[in-house]
mmCIF file with all atom_site columns, C-alpha atoms in Angstrom:
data_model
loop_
_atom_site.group_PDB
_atom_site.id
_atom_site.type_symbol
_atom_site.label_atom_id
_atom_site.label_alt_id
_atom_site.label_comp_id
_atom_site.label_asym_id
_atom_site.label_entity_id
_atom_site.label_seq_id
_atom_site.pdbx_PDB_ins_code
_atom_site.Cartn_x
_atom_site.Cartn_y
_atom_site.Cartn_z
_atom_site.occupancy
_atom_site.B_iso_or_equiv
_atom_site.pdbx_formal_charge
_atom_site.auth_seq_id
_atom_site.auth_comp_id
_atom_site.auth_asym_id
_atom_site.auth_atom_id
_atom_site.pdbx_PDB_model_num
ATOM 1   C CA . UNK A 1 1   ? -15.129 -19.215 7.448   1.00 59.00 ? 1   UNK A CA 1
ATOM 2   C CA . UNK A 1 2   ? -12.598 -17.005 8.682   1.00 79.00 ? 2   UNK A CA 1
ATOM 3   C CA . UNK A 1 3   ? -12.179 -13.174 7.534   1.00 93.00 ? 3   UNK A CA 1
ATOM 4   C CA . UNK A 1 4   ? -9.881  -11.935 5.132   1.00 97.00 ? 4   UNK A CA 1
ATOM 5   C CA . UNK A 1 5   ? -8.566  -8.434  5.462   1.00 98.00 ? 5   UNK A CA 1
ATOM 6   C CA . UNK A 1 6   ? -7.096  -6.381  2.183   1.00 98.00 ? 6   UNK A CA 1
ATOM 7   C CA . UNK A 1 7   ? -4.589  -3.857  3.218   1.00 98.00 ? 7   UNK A CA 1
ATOM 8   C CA . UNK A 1 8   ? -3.795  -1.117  0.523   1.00 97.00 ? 8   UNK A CA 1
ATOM 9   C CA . UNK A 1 9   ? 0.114   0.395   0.742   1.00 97.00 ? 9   UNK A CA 1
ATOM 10  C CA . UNK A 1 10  ? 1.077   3.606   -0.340  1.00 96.00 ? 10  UNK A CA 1
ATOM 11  C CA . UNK A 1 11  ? 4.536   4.369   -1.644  1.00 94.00 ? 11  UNK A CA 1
ATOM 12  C CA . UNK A 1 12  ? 5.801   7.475   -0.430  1.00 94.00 ? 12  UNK A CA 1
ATOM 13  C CA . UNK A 1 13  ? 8.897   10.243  0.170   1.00 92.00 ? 13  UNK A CA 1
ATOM 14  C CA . UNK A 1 14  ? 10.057  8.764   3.210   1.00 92.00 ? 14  UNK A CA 1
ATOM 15  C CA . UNK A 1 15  ? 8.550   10.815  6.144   1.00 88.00 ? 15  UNK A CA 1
ATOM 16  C CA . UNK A 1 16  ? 11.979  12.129  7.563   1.00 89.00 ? 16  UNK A CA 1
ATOM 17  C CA . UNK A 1 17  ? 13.368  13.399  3.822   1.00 88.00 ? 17  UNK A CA 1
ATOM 18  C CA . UNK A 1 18  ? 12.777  16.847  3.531   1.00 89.00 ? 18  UNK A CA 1
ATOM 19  C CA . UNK A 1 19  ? 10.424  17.249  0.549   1.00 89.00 ? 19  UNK A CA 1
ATOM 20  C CA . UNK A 1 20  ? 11.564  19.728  -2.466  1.00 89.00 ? 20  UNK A CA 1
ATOM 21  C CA . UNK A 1 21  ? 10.052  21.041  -5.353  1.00 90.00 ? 21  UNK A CA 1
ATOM 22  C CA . UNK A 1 22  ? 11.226  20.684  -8.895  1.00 88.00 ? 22  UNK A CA 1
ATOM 23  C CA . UNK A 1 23  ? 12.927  23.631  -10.214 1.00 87.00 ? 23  UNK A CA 1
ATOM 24  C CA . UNK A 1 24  ? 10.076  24.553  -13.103 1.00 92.00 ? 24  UNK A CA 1
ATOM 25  C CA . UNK A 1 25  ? 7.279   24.028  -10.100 1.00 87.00 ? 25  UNK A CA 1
ATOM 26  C CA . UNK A 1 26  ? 5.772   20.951  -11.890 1.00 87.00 ? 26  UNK A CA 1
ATOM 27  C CA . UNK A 1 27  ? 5.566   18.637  -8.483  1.00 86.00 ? 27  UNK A CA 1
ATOM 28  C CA . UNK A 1 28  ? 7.865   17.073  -6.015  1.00 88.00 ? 28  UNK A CA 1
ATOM 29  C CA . UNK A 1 29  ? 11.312  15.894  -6.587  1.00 85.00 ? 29  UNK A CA 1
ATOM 30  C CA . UNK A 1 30  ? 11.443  12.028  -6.668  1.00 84.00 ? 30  UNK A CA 1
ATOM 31  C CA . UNK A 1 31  ? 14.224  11.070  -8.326  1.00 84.00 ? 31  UNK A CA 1
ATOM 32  C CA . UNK A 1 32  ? 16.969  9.929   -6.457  1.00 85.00 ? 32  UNK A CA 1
ATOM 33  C CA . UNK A 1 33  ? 14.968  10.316  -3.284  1.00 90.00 ? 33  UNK A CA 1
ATOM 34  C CA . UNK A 1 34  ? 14.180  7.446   -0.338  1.00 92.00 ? 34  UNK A CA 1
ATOM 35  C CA . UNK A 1 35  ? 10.749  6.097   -0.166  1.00 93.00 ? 35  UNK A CA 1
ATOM 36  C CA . UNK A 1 36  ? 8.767   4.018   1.868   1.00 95.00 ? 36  UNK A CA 1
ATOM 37  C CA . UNK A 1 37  ? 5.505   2.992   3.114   1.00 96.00 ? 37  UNK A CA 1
ATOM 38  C CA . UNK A 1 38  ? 2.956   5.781   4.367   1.00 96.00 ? 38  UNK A CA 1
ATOM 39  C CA . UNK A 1 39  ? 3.346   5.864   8.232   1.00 96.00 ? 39  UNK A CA 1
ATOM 40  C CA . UNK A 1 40  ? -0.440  5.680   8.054   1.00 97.00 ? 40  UNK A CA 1
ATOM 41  C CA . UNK A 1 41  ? -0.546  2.674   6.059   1.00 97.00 ? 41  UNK A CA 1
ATOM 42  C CA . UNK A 1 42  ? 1.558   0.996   8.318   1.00 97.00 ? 42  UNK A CA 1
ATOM 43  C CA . UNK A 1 43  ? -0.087  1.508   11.155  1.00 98.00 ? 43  UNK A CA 1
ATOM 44  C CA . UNK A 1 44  ? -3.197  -0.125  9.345   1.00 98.00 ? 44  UNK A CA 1
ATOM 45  C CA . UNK A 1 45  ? -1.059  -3.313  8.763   1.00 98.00 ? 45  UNK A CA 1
ATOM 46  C CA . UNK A 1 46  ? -0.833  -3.126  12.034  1.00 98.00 ? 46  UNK A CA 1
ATOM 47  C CA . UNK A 1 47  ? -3.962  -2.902  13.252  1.00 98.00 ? 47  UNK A CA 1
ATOM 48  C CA . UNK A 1 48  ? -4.673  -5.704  10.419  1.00 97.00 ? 48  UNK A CA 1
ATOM 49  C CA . UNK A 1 49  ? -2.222  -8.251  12.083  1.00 98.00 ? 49  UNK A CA 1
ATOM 50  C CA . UNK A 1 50  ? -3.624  -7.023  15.621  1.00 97.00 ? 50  UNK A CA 1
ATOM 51  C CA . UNK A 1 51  ? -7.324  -8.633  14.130  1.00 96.00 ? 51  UNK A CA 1
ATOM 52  C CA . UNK A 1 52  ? -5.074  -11.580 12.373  1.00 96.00 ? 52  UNK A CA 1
ATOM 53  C CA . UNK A 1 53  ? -3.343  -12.027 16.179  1.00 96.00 ? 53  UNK A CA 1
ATOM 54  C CA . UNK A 1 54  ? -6.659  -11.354 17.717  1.00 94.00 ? 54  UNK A CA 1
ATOM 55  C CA . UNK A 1 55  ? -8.365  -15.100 16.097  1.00 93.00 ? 55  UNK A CA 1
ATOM 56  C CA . UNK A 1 56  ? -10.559 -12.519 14.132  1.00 93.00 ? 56  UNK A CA 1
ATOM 57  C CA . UNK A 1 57  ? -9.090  -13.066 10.287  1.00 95.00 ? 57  UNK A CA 1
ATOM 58  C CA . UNK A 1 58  ? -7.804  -15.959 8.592   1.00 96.00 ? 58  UNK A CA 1
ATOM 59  C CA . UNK A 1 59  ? -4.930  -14.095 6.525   1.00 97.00 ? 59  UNK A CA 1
ATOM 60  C CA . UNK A 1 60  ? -3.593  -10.250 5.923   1.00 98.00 ? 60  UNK A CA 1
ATOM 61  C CA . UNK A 1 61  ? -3.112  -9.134  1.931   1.00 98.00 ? 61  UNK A CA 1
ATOM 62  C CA . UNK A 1 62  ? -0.981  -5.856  1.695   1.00 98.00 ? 62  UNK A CA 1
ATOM 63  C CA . UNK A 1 63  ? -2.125  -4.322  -2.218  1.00 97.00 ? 63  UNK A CA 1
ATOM 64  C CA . UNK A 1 64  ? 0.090   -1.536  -3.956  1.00 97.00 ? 64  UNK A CA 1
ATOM 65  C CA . UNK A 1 65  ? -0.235  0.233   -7.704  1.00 95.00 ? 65  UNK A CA 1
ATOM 66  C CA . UNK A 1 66  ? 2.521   1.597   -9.545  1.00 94.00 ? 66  UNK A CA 1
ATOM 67  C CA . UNK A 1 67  ? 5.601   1.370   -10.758 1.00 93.00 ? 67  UNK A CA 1
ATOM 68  C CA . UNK A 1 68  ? 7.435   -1.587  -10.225 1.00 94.00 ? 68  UNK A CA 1
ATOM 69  C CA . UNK A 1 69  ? 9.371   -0.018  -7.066  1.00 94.00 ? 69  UNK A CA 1
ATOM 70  C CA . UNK A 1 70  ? 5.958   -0.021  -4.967  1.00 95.00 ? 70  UNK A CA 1
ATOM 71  C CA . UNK A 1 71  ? 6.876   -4.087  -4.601  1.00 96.00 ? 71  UNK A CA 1
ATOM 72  C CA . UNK A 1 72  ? 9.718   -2.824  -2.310  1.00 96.00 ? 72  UNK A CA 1
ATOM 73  C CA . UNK A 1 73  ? 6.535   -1.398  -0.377  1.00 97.00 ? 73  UNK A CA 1
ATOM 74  C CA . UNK A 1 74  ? 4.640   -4.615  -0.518  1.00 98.00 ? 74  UNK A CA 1
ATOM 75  C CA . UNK A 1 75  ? 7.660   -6.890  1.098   1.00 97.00 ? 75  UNK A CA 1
ATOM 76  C CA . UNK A 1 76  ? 7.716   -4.400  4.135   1.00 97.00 ? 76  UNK A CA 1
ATOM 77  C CA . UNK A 1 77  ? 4.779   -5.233  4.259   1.00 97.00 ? 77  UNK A CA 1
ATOM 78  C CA . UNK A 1 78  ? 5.504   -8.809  4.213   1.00 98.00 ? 78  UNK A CA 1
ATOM 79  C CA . UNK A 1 79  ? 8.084   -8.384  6.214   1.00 98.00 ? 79  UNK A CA 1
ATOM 80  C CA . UNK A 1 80  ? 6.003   -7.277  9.050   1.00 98.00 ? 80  UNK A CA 1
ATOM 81  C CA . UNK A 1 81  ? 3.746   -9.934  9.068   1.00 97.00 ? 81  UNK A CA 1
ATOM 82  C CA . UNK A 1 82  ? 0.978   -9.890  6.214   1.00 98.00 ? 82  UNK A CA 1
ATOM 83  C CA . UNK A 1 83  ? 0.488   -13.091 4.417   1.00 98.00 ? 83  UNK A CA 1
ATOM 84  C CA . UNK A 1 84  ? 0.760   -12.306 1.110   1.00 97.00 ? 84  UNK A CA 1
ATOM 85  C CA . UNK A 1 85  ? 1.031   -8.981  -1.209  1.00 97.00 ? 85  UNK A CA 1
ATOM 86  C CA . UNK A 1 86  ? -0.638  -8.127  -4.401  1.00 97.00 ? 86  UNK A CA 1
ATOM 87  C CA . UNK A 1 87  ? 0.987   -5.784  -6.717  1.00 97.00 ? 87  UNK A CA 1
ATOM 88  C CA . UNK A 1 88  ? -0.932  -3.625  -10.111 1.00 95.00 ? 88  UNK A CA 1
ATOM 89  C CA . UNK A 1 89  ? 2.059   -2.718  -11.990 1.00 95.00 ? 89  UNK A CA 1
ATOM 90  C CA . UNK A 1 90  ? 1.652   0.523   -13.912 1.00 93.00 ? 90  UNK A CA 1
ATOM 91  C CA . UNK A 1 91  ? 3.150   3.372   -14.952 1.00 91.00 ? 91  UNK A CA 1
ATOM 92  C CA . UNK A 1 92  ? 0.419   5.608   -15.517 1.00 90.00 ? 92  UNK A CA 1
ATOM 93  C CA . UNK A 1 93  ? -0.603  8.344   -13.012 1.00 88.00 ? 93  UNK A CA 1
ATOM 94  C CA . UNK A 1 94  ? -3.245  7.182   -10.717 1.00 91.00 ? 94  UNK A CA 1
ATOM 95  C CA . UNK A 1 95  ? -6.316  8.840   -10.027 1.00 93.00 ? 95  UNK A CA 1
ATOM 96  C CA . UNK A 1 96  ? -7.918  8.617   -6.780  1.00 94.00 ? 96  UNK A CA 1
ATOM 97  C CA . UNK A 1 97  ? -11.503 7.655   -8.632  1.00 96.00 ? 97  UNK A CA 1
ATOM 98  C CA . UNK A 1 98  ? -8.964  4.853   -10.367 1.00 94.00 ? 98  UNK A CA 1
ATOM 99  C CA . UNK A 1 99  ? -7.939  3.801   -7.358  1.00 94.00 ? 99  UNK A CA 1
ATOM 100 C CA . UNK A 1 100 ? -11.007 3.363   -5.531  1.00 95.00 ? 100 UNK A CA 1
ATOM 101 C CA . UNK A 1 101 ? -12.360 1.292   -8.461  1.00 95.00 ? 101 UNK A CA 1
ATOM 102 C CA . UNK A 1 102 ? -9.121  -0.863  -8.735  1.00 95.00 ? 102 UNK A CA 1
ATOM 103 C CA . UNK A 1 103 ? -9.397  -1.376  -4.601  1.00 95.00 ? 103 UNK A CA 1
ATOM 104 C CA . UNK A 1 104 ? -13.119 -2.536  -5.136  1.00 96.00 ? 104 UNK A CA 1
ATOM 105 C CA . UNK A 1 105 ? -12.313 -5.455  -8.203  1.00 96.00 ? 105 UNK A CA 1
ATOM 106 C CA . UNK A 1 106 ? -9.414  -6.690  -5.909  1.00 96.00 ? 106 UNK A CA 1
ATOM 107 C CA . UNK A 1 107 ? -11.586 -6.485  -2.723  1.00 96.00 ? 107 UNK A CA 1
ATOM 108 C CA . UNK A 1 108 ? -14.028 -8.424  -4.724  1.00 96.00 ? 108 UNK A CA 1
ATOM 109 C CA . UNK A 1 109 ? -11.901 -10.838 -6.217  1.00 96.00 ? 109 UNK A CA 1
ATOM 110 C CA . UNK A 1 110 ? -9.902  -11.821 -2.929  1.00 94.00 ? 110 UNK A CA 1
ATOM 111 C CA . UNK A 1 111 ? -13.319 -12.023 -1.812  1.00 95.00 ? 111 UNK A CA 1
ATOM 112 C CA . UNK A 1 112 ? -12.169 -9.749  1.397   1.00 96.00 ? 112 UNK A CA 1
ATOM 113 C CA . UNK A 1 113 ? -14.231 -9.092  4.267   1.00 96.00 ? 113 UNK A CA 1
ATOM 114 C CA . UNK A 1 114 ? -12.392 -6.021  5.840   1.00 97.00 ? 114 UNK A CA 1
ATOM 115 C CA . UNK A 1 115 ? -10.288 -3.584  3.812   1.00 97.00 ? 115 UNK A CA 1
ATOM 116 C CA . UNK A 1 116 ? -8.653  -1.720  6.751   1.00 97.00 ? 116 UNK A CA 1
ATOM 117 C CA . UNK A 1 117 ? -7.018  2.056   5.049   1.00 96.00 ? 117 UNK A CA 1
ATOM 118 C CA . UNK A 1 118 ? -4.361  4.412   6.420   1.00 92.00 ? 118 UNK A CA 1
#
């Protein structure tokens, strides 16, 4: 049986917008700004489709939560090679102790061997 690889995607500010604060100092501006993909989870697509190129997995599954935007994040995804994307909408603000459980059910229930992180 070959391996399956899980590939979690981040939304993000686009790593060449310059970043500003909102004007009562409650977080980051977002609205109206251009996002993308982590530059760190894209290099571990990469490295995922390197394995995939390699003979050493079967098929590469890109996984996002959020908002329904973060499916623009899964087709680049797609787009550069994975196999197929898995998307949790929600609006609510993630947790990173939410997260991690959400990555394990869908680790478990793709039944993936290799869950490669950026």
């Amino acid at each position: 049986r070959e391996m399956k690889i899980l590939v979690p995607v981040k939304r993000v500010i686009d790593a060449n917008i310059r970043v500003r604060v909102k004007s009562d100092n409650s977080g980051v501006e977002t609205a109206n700004v251009k996002m993308a993909m982590n530059p760190f989870c894209e290099i571990a697509v990469e490295e995922a489709l390197r394995l995939k190129e390699a003979g050493a997995a079967e098929e590469v599954v890109v996984v996002s939560a959020g908002v329904e935007k973060c499916q623009e994040t899964i087709r680049t995804g797609l787009a550069m090679g994975a196999d197929r994307g898995v998307h949790i909408n929600t609006e609510a603000t993630l947790e990173p102790l939410v997260i991690a459980k959400m990555l394990k059910a869908i680790a478990e229930k793709e039944d993936a061997e290799l869950v490669v992180l950026g």
